[in-house]
Coordinates of N, CA and C in Angstrom, one line a residue:
M22 N -14.8 9.1 -2.0 CA -14.9 10.4 -0.8 C -16.2 11.1 -0.7
P23 N -17.0 10.6 0.5 CA -18.0 10.8 0.8 C -18.6 12.1 0.5
M24 N -19.8 12.4 0.1 CA -20.5 13.0 -0.5 C -21.6 14.1 0.6
I25 N -20.2 14.5 1.4 CA -20.8 15.7 2.5 C -21.0 17.0 1.7
N26 N -20.1 16.9 0.7 CA -20.2 18.2 -0.1 C -21.4 18.8 -0.9
S27 N -22.2 18.0 -0.8 CA -23.6 18.1 -1.5 C -24.0 19.3 -1.6
L28 N -25.1 19.9 -2.3 CA -25.3 21.0 -2.6 C -26.2 21.3 -1.9
E29 N -26.7 20.3 -1.4 CA -28.7 20.2 -0.2 C -28.0 20.4 1.0
K30 N -26.7 20.2 1.4 CA -25.9 20.0 2.7 C -25.2 21.7 3.3
A31 N -25.4 21.6 1.5 CA -23.9 23.1 1.3 C -24.8 24.3 2.0
T32 N -26.5 24.2 1.1 CA -27.5 25.8 1.1 C -28.1 25.3 2.4
N33 N -28.1 24.3 3.0 CA -29.6 24.0 4.4 C -28.7 23.0 5.4
P34 N -27.8 24.4 6.2 CA -27.3 24.0 7.6 C -28.1 22.6 8.6
T35 N -29.2 23.1 7.9 CA -29.7 21.6 9.2 C -30.3 20.6 8.2
A36 N -30.1 20.1 7.1 CA -29.6 18.9 6.6 C -29.1 18.3 7.5
P37 N -29.4 17.2 7.2 CA -28.7 16.0 7.7 C -27.1 15.4 7.0
L38 N -26.2 15.2 8.2 CA -25.1 14.8 8.0 C -25.1 13.2 7.0
H39 N -25.9 12.7 7.0 CA -25.9 11.3 6.5 C -26.4 11.1 5.4
E40 N -26.0 10.2 4.2 CA -26.8 10.3 3.0 C -28.1 9.5 3.0
H41 N -29.0 9.9 2.4 CA -30.4 9.6 2.4 C -30.7 8.4 2.7
Q42 N -30.0 7.2 2.0 CA -29.8 6.0 2.2 C -30.1 5.1 3.9
F43 N -29.0 5.8 4.7 CA -29.4 5.6 5.3 C -30.0 6.7 6.8
V44 N -30.5 5.5 8.1 CA -31.6 6.6 8.8 C -30.6 7.0 9.8
A45 N -29.2 6.6 10.0 CA -28.4 7.5 10.8 C -27.1 7.9 10.6
L46 N -26.0 8.5 11.4 CA -24.7 8.9 10.4 C -23.7 7.8 11.2
E47 N -24.1 7.0 12.0 CA -23.8 6.1 12.9 C -24.0 4.6 11.9
Q48 N -24.8 4.3 11.0 CA -25.4 3.4 10.6 C -24.3 3.6 9.3
Q49 N -24.3 5.3 8.7 CA -23.6 5.1 7.8 C -22.2 4.5 7.8
K50 N -21.6 4.8 9.4 CA -20.1 5.1 9.7 C -19.9 3.1 9.4
A51 N -20.9 2.8 10.4 CA -20.6 0.6 10.4 C -21.1 0.5 8.9
A52 N -22.0 1.0 8.3 CA -21.8 0.6 6.8 C -20.7 0.8 6.0
A53 N -19.7 1.8 5.9 CA -18.7 1.9 5.4 C -17.0 1.2 6.5
T54 N -17.4 0.7 7.1 CA -16.8 0.2 7.8 C -16.6 -1.5 7.4
A55 N -17.9 -1.7 7.2 CA -17.7 -3.3 7.4 C -17.2 -3.3 5.8
G56 N -17.9 -2.4 4.8 CA -17.9 -2.5 3.2 C -15.7 -2.3 3.5
M57 N -15.2 -1.7 4.0 CA -13.7 -1.6 3.9 C -13.8 -2.5 4.2
W58 N -13.9 -3.6 5.2 CA -13.1 -4.7 5.8 C -13.4 -6.1 4.6
V59 N -14.3 -6.1 4.1 CA -15.2 -7.2 2.6 C -14.0 -6.9 1.9
F60 N -14.0 -5.4 1.7 CA -13.1 -4.9 0.3 C -11.1 -5.1 1.4
L61 N -11.0 -5.6 2.1 CA -9.8 -5.9 3.0 C -9.4 -7.6 3.0
T62 N -10.4 -7.9 3.3 CA -10.9 -9.6 3.0 C -10.3 -9.6 1.4
S63 N -11.2 -9.5 0.8 CA -11.1 -9.5 -0.7 C -9.4 -9.7 -1.1
E64 N -8.4 -8.3 -0.7 CA -7.3 -7.8 -0.9 C -6.5 -9.3 -0.2
I65 N -6.8 -9.5 1.2 CA -5.8 -10.3 1.6 C -5.8 -12.2 0.7
M66 N -7.1 -12.5 0.1 CA -7.2 -13.8 -0.8 C -6.2 -13.4 -1.9
F67 N -6.8 -12.4 -2.6 CA -5.6 -11.8 -3.4 C -4.0 -12.1 -3.4
F68 N -3.9 -11.4 -2.0 CA -2.4 -11.7 -2.0 C -2.0 -12.9 -1.7
G69 N -3.1 -13.4 -1.0 CA -2.2 -14.6 -0.3 C -2.5 -15.8 -1.2
A70 N -3.3 -15.9 -2.5 CA -3.0 -16.9 -3.3 C -1.4 -16.5 -4.0
I71 N -0.7 -15.1 -4.4 CA 0.4 -15.2 -5.2 C 1.4 -15.0 -4.3
F72 N 1.4 -15.4 -2.7 CA 2.0 -15.7 -2.1 C 2.2 -16.7 -1.6
S73 N 1.0 -17.8 -1.7 CA 1.2 -19.4 -1.7 C 2.0 -19.7 -3.0
A74 N 1.7 -19.2 -4.1 CA 2.2 -19.5 -5.2 C 3.9 -19.1 -5.4
F75 N 4.1 -18.2 -4.7 CA 5.8 -17.8 -4.6 C 6.0 -19.0 -3.8
L76 N 5.6 -19.0 -2.8 CA 6.2 -20.5 -1.7 C 5.9 -21.6 -2.3
I77 N 5.5 -22.3 -2.9 CA 5.2 -23.4 -3.7 C 6.4 -23.8 -4.9
Y78 N 6.3 -22.5 -5.6 CA 7.7 -22.7 -6.7 C 9.5 -22.1 -5.3
G79 N 8.8 -21.7 -4.8 CA 10.0 -21.5 -3.7 C 11.0 -22.6 -3.0
Y80 N 9.6 -23.7 -2.7 CA 10.2 -24.9 -2.3 C 10.6 -25.6 -3.7
L81 N 10.3 -25.7 -4.7 CA 10.4 -26.3 -5.3 C 11.5 -26.0 -6.3
Y82 N 12.1 -25.2 -5.8 CA 13.5 -24.3 -6.5 C 13.9 -23.5 -5.5
P83 N 14.5 -24.5 -4.2 CA 14.8 -23.3 -3.4 C 16.3 -22.5 -3.6
E84 N 16.9 -23.4 -4.5 CA 18.2 -22.7 -4.5 C 18.4 -21.5 -6.0
V85 N 17.7 -22.0 -6.6 CA 17.2 -20.6 -7.8 C 16.5 -19.3 -7.0
F86 N 15.6 -19.9 -6.4 CA 14.8 -18.3 -6.0 C 15.6 -17.9 -4.1
A87 N 16.6 -18.4 -3.5 CA 17.7 -17.9 -3.0 C 19.0 -17.4 -3.5
H88 N 19.2 -18.0 -4.6 CA 19.9 -16.8 -6.0 C 19.8 -15.4 -6.5
F89 N 18.3 -15.5 -7.1 CA 17.8 -14.8 -7.4 C 17.3 -13.2 -6.3
S90 N 17.0 -14.2 -5.1 CA 16.9 -13.2 -3.9 C 18.0 -12.4 -3.8
Q91 N 19.1 -13.0 -3.9 CA 20.4 -12.7 -3.7 C 20.7 -11.1 -4.1
K92 N 20.0 -11.5 -5.5 CA 20.6 -10.2 -6.4 C 19.3 -9.1 -6.2
L93 N 18.8 -9.0 -5.3 CA 18.0 -7.7 -5.1 C 19.3 -6.8 -4.5
H94 N 18.1 -6.0 -4.2 CA 19.2 -4.6 -3.8 C 18.4 -4.3 -2.0
L95 N 19.4 -5.1 -1.2 CA 18.9 -5.6 0.1 C 19.0 -4.0 0.7
L96 N 19.2 -3.2 0.2 CA 19.5 -2.2 1.5 C 18.6 -1.1 0.7
L97 N 18.6 -0.9 -0.5 CA 17.2 -0.5 -0.7 C 15.4 -1.0 -0.6
G98 N 16.0 -1.9 -0.2 CA 14.5 -2.8 0.6 C 14.6 -2.7 1.8
S99 N 15.6 -2.6 2.5 CA 15.2 -2.4 3.5 C 15.0 -0.4 4.1
L100 N 15.4 -0.1 3.5 CA 15.0 1.7 3.4 C 13.8 1.3 3.2
N101 N 12.8 1.1 2.2 CA 11.8 1.2 1.7 C 10.9 1.0 3.2
T102 N 11.3 -0.4 3.3 CA 10.8 -0.5 4.6 C 10.4 0.1 6.0
G103 N 11.7 0.7 6.3 CA 11.6 1.9 6.9 C 10.8 3.0 6.9
I104 N 10.1 3.0 5.4 CA 10.0 4.3 5.3 C 8.4 4.5 5.4
L105 N 8.0 3.4 4.6 CA 6.6 2.5 4.7 C 6.0 2.5 6.1
L106 N 6.9 2.1 7.5 CA 6.4 2.0 8.8 C 6.7 3.4 9.3
T107 N 7.5 4.3 8.5 CA 6.7 5.4 9.4 C 5.8 6.4 8.7
S108 N 5.4 6.0 6.9 CA 3.8 6.4 7.2 C 2.9 5.8 7.9
S109 N 3.1 4.5 8.4 CA 2.3 4.1 9.4 C 2.2 5.1 10.4
W110 N 3.4 5.5 10.9 CA 2.7 6.4 12.6 C 2.5 7.8 11.8
T111 N 3.0 8.4 10.0 CA 2.1 9.7 10.4 C 0.6 9.3 9.8
M112 N 0.7 8.0 9.5 CA -1.1 8.0 9.1 C -1.8 7.8 10.1
V113 N -1.2 7.0 11.3 CA -1.8 7.0 12.6 C -1.7 8.8 13.3
M114 N -1.2 9.1 13.0 CA -1.1 10.6 13.6 C -2.5 11.7 12.7
A115 N -3.2 11.0 11.2 CA -3.5 11.8 10.6 C -5.5 11.5 11.5
V116 N -5.0 9.8 11.2 CA -6.5 9.8 12.2 C -6.3 10.5 13.2
H117 N -5.5 10.4 13.6 CA -5.5 11.2 15.8 C -6.2 12.5 15.2
G118 N -5.8 13.1 14.3 CA -6.0 14.6 13.9 C -7.4 14.6 13.7
A119 N -7.4 13.6 12.9 CA -9.0 13.8 12.5 C -10.1 13.3 13.8
Q120 N -9.8 12.8 14.9 CA -10.4 12.4 15.9 C -10.7 13.0 16.8
Q121 N -9.7 14.3 16.5 CA -9.6 15.3 17.6 C -9.7 16.9 17.1
Q122 N -10.7 16.2 15.7 CA -10.9 18.2 15.0 C -9.4 18.5 14.7
N123 N -8.3 17.9 14.7 CA -7.3 19.2 14.7 C -6.9 19.2 13.1
R124 N -7.8 20.2 12.7 CA -7.5 20.0 11.0 C -5.9 20.3 10.8
R125 N -5.2 20.8 10.9 CA -3.7 21.5 11.1 C -2.7 20.2 11.1
L126 N -3.0 19.3 12.4 CA -2.7 17.9 12.0 C -3.1 17.0 11.6
L127 N -4.1 17.1 11.0 CA -4.6 15.8 10.3 C -4.3 16.1 8.1
L128 N -3.8 17.5 8.0 CA -3.4 18.3 6.8 C -1.7 17.8 6.9
R129 N -1.1 17.8 7.9 CA 0.2 18.1 8.3 C 0.5 16.0 8.0
S130 N 0.0 15.6 9.0 CA 0.2 14.0 9.0 C -0.1 13.7 7.0
L131 N -1.0 14.5 6.6 CA -1.4 13.5 5.5 C -0.1 13.8 4.4
V132 N 0.2 15.3 4.2 CA 1.4 15.8 3.4 C 2.9 14.7 4.2
F133 N 3.0 14.9 5.1 CA 4.1 14.0 5.4 C 3.9 12.3 5.2
T134 N 2.8 11.4 4.9 CA 2.5 10.1 4.5 C 2.3 10.0 2.6
F135 N 1.7 11.2 2.3 CA 2.0 11.2 1.4 C 3.1 11.2 0.3
L136 N 4.3 12.2 1.0 CA 5.9 11.8 0.5 C 6.5 11.0 1.2
L137 N 6.0 10.3 2.1 CA 6.9 8.8 2.1 C 6.2 8.1 1.3
G138 N 5.1 7.8 0.8 CA 4.8 7.1 0.2 C 5.1 7.3 -1.5
A139 N 5.1 8.3 -1.8 CA 6.0 9.1 -3.0 C 7.4 8.5 -3.2
V140 N 8.2 8.7 -2.3 CA 9.4 8.2 -1.8 C 9.8 6.7 -1.9
F141 N 8.7 5.7 -1.4 CA 8.9 4.5 -1.5 C 8.7 3.8 -3.2
L142 N 7.5 4.8 -3.5 CA 7.5 4.0 -5.3 C 8.3 4.8 -6.1
G143 N 9.4 6.3 -5.5 CA 10.4 6.7 -6.3 C 11.9 5.9 -6.2
I144 N 11.9 5.1 -4.9 CA 13.1 4.0 -4.9 C 12.3 3.0 -5.2
K145 N 11.4 2.0 -5.4 CA 10.9 0.4 -6.5 C 11.4 1.2 -7.5
G146 N 10.8 2.2 -8.3 CA 10.8 2.6 -9.2 C 12.7 2.7 -10.2
Y147 N 13.2 3.1 -9.3 CA 14.5 3.1 -9.5 C 14.9 1.4 -9.5
E148 N 14.6 0.5 -8.2 CA 15.2 -0.6 -8.5 C 14.8 -1.1 -9.5
W149 N 12.9 -1.1 -9.8 CA 13.0 -2.1 -11.0 C 14.0 -1.2 -12.5
S150 N 13.8 0.0 -12.9 CA 14.6 0.4 -13.6 C 16.2 -0.9 -13.5
A151 N 16.8 -0.9 -12.6 CA 18.1 -1.0 -12.2 C 18.1 -2.7 -13.2
E152 N 17.3 -3.1 -12.4 CA 17.1 -4.6 -12.8 C 16.4 -4.8 -14.4
I153 N 16.1 -3.7 -14.9 CA 15.4 -3.9 -16.2 C 16.8 -4.0 -17.0
R154 N 17.8 -3.1 -16.9 CA 18.7 -2.6 -17.6 C 19.8 -3.7 -17.3
S155 N 19.7 -4.6 -16.2 CA 20.8 -5.8 -16.3 C 20.3 -7.3 -16.7
G156 N 19.1 -7.2 -17.3 CA 18.2 -8.3 -18.0 C 17.7 -8.9 -17.1
D157 N 17.9 -8.4 -15.7 CA 16.7 -9.7 -14.7 C 15.0 -9.2 -14.7
F158 N 14.5 -9.6 -15.6 CA 13.4 -9.4 -16.1 C 13.2 -10.5 -16.9
P159 N 11.6 -10.8 -16.8 CA 10.7 -12.0 -17.4 C 10.7 -11.6 -18.9
G160 N 11.3 -12.9 -19.9 CA 11.4 -12.1 -20.9 C 12.6 -11.6 -21.7
S161 N 13.9 -11.3 -20.9 CA 14.4 -10.5 -21.3 C 15.7 -11.4 -22.1
G162 N 15.7 -13.2 -22.1 CA 16.3 -14.2 -22.6 C 17.6 -14.0 -22.1
Q163 N 18.0 -13.2 -21.1 CA 19.1 -13.6 -19.9 C 19.4 -13.5 -19.0
V164 N 18.2 -14.2 -18.2 CA 17.5 -15.0 -16.9 C 18.0 -16.3 -16.9
N165 N 19.2 -16.8 -16.4 CA 20.0 -18.2 -15.8 C 19.9 -18.4 -14.9
P166 N 19.6 -19.3 -14.2 CA 18.9 -20.9 -15.0 C 17.4 -20.1 -15.5
R167 N 16.4 -20.7 -16.2 CA 15.2 -20.7 -16.7 C 14.5 -20.5 -15.3
Q168 N 14.7 -21.6 -14.9 CA 13.5 -21.5 -13.2 C 13.8 -19.9 -12.7
G169 N 14.5 -19.2 -13.0 CA 14.5 -17.5 -12.3 C 13.5 -16.9 -13.2
E170 N 13.3 -17.4 -13.6 CA 12.0 -16.6 -14.9 C 10.5 -16.3 -13.8
I171 N 10.3 -17.7 -12.9 CA 9.5 -17.7 -12.2 C 9.3 -17.0 -11.3
F172 N 10.5 -16.8 -10.8 CA 10.7 -15.7 -10.1 C 11.0 -14.6 -10.4
L173 N 11.5 -14.0 -10.7 CA 11.0 -12.8 -11.6 C 9.4 -12.2 -11.9
R174 N 9.1 -13.1 -12.5 CA 7.5 -12.8 -12.7 C 7.0 -12.9 -11.5
L175 N 6.9 -13.9 -10.8 CA 6.0 -13.5 -9.0 C 7.0 -12.5 -8.7
Y176 N 8.5 -11.3 -8.9 CA 8.3 -10.6 -8.3 C 8.3 -9.4 -8.9
F177 N 7.7 -9.5 -9.7 CA 7.6 -8.0 -10.7 C 5.4 -8.3 -10.4
I178 N 4.8 -9.3 -10.2 CA 3.6 -8.9 -9.7 C 3.4 -8.5 -8.4
M179 N 4.0 -9.8 -7.6 CA 4.0 -9.0 -6.7 C 4.0 -7.3 -5.9
T180 N 5.5 -6.6 -6.0 CA 5.9 -5.7 -6.3 C 5.3 -4.4 -6.9
G181 N 4.8 -4.8 -8.5 CA 4.3 -4.4 -9.3 C 2.6 -3.8 -8.6
F182 N 1.4 -4.9 -8.1 CA 0.4 -4.7 -7.4 C 0.3 -4.4 -6.5
H183 N 1.6 -4.3 -5.2 CA 1.9 -3.8 -4.1 C 2.0 -2.1 -4.8
G184 N 3.0 -1.7 -5.7 CA 3.1 -0.3 -5.6 C 1.8 0.2 -6.5
L185 N 1.2 -0.5 -7.6 CA -0.6 -0.1 -7.2 C -0.9 0.4 -6.4
H186 N -1.4 -0.2 -5.2 CA -2.2 0.3 -4.2 C -1.3 1.0 -3.3
V187 N -0.2 1.3 -3.1 CA 0.0 2.9 -2.8 C 0.0 4.0 -3.8
L188 N 0.6 3.9 -4.8 CA -0.2 4.8 -5.2 C -2.0 5.4 -5.7
I189 N -3.1 4.5 -5.5 CA -4.1 4.5 -5.2 C -4.3 5.4 -3.7
G190 N -3.6 5.0 -3.1 CA -3.2 5.6 -1.3 C -2.7 6.5 -1.7
L191 N -1.8 7.4 -2.8 CA -2.0 8.0 -2.5 C -2.7 9.2 -3.2
L192 N -2.9 8.9 -3.9 CA -4.5 9.8 -4.5 C -5.7 9.8 -3.6
L193 N -6.1 8.7 -2.7 CA -6.8 8.7 -1.7 C -5.9 9.5 -0.9
I194 N -5.1 10.1 -0.6 CA -4.6 11.2 0.4 C -5.1 12.5 0.2
T195 N -4.5 12.7 -1.3 CA -4.9 13.8 -1.7 C -6.0 13.9 -1.9
G196 N -6.9 13.5 -2.5 CA -8.4 13.7 -2.4 C -8.5 14.0 -1.1
L197 N -8.1 13.5 -0.2 CA -8.5 14.0 1.3 C -8.1 15.2 2.1
W198 N -7.0 15.4 1.8 CA -5.8 16.9 1.9 C -7.2 18.0 1.1
I199 N -7.1 17.6 -0.7 CA -7.9 18.5 -0.6 C -9.2 18.9 -0.3
D200 N -10.1 18.0 0.0 CA -11.3 18.0 0.9 C -11.4 19.0 2.1
T201 N -9.9 18.2 3.0 CA -10.3 19.0 4.4 C -9.8 20.5 4.3
A202 N -8.5 20.6 3.3 CA -8.4 22.1 3.2 C -9.2 23.2 3.0
R203 N -10.2 22.2 2.3 CA -11.4 23.5 1.9 C -12.2 24.2 3.0
K204 N -12.2 22.6 4.1 CA -13.2 22.9 5.1 C -12.9 24.0 6.2
T205 N -13.7 24.1 7.3 CA -13.2 24.9 8.2 C -13.2 24.0 9.9
N206 N -13.7 22.9 9.2 CA -13.7 21.7 10.3 C -14.5 20.6 9.8
I207 N -13.9 19.5 10.6 CA -14.2 18.2 10.2 C -15.1 17.8 10.6
P208 N -16.1 17.6 9.5 CA -17.3 17.0 9.6 C -17.1 15.0 10.2
S209 N -18.4 14.6 10.6 CA -18.3 13.2 11.0 C -17.6 12.0 9.6
S210 N -18.9 12.4 8.5 CA -18.6 11.4 7.4 C -17.1 11.4 6.9
Q211 N -16.0 12.5 7.0 CA -15.1 12.7 6.7 C -14.0 12.1 7.8
L212 N -14.6 12.3 9.1 CA -13.4 11.2 9.8 C -13.7 9.9 9.6
H213 N -15.3 9.3 9.2 CA -15.1 7.9 9.2 C -14.4 7.7 7.8
F214 N -14.1 8.4 6.8 CA -13.6 8.0 5.6 C -11.8 8.1 5.7
T215 N -11.5 9.3 6.9 CA -9.8 9.1 7.3 C -10.0 8.0 7.7
E216 N -10.6 7.4 8.6 CA -10.5 6.0 9.8 C -10.5 4.7 8.9
N217 N -11.1 4.7 7.4 CA -11.2 3.7 6.8 C -9.8 3.7 6.0
L218 N -9.5 5.1 5.5 CA -8.5 5.3 4.3 C -6.7 5.0 5.4
G219 N -6.7 5.2 6.7 CA -6.1 4.7 7.2 C -5.7 3.1 7.6
L220 N -7.0 2.4 7.8 CA -6.7 0.9 7.6 C -6.8 0.4 6.3
Y221 N -6.6 0.9 5.3 CA -6.2 1.1 3.9 C -5.2 0.9 3.6
W222 N -4.2 1.8 4.7 CA -2.7 2.3 4.4 C -2.2 1.3 5.3
H223 N -2.9 0.6 6.3 CA -1.7 -0.2 7.1 C -1.5 -1.5 6.7
F224 N -2.9 -1.7 6.0 CA -3.1 -2.7 4.6 C -2.0 -2.9 4.0
V225 N -2.0 -1.7 3.7 CA -0.8 -1.9 2.3 C 0.9 -1.6 2.9
D226 N 0.9 -1.5 4.2 CA 2.2 -1.5 5.0 C 2.5 -2.9 5.0
I227 N 1.1 -3.8 5.8 CA 1.3 -4.9 6.7 C 1.9 -6.5 4.8
V228 N 1.2 -5.8 3.7 CA 1.7 -6.1 2.7 C 3.1 -6.5 2.4
W229 N 3.5 -5.4 2.3 CA 4.6 -5.2 2.4 C 6.4 -6.1 3.5
I230 N 5.2 -5.7 4.4 CA 6.1 -6.5 5.7 C 6.9 -7.8 5.3
F231 N 5.2 -8.6 4.9 CA 5.5 -10.3 3.9 C 6.1 -10.0 3.2
L232 N 6.2 -9.0 2.4 CA 6.8 -9.2 0.8 C 8.4 -9.1 1.1
F233 N 9.1 -8.4 1.9 CA 10.1 -7.8 2.0 C 11.0 -8.9 2.2
P234 N 10.8 -9.9 3.6 CA 11.7 -10.9 4.0 C 11.4 -12.3 3.0
M235 N 9.9 -12.5 2.1 CA 10.3 -13.2 1.2 C 10.8 -12.9 -0.1
L236 N 11.0 -11.7 -0.4 CA 11.7 -11.2 -1.2 C 13.2 -11.2 -1.1
Y237 N 13.3 -10.6 0.0 CA 15.3 -10.2 0.2 C 15.4 -10.7 1.0
L238 N 15.4 -11.8 1.7 CA 15.6 -12.2 2.8 C 16.0 -14.2 2.7
M239 N 16.3 -14.4 1.7 CA 16.0 -15.5 1.6 C 17.3 -16.2 1.4
D240 N 17.5 -16.9 3.0 CA 18.6 -17.3 3.3 C 19.3 -18.9 2.8
K241 N 19.2 -18.7 1.4 CA 20.2 -20.0 1.0 C 21.5 -19.8 0.6
P242 N 22.4 -20.8 -0.3 CA 23.8 -20.7 -0.5 C 23.7 -20.0 -2.0
R243 N 24.5 -19.7 -2.3 CA 24.3 -19.1 -3.6 C 24.4 -20.1 -4.7
L244 N 24.0 -19.7 -6.1 CA 24.9 -21.2 -7.2 C 25.9 -20.3 -8.0
P245 N 26.2 -21.4 -8.2 CA 28.0 -21.0 -9.4 C 27.9 -20.1 -10.3
W246 N 27.3 -19.3 -10.9 CA 26.6 -18.6 -11.8 C 26.4 -17.5 -11.4

């Protein structure tokens, strides 16, 4: 969260809005945006490596991966896809509210985005619990055939890291909501933070857009076990 609420700025209305290491607010915005894109690029490389591993093993064991893909709860996965896509729209409205100095729209949109993200995590947690109860998790000793362990390891890793990113997004949304609720206007630094948070949230949504068909929509014939 930008330190716009620093004591100096709170007690001295003429103090510059940008942090001391920058010469202007626009330079601070450019640095924050560049930093966010560097972060997102590193995230793309991280998820790209896991996706590549999944695709390679899916190529080596297509029927096994299809079998375990078909055991996933397609309806809940589809529901979660719709929820995240809707949350992308509410995040767009939050950014729009910040750009228009509309605090009410920003606060309301952040609440809806938070609720949708929380529902997504709740549904995913329910899915996980059902899969663990049925023995479909790595190391359960009940996975048949054994190559299914690879699918399940990658499934829990990918959905686990994605869920962690959603959780981080929810924490950031909470911090932004509290900061916005305390102010009577939306300073430029907070607008920049909202825009970068929007980029992060859309990235999380896009990752799921790739995860959903990879995990849930593998169209291969079922195995006889």
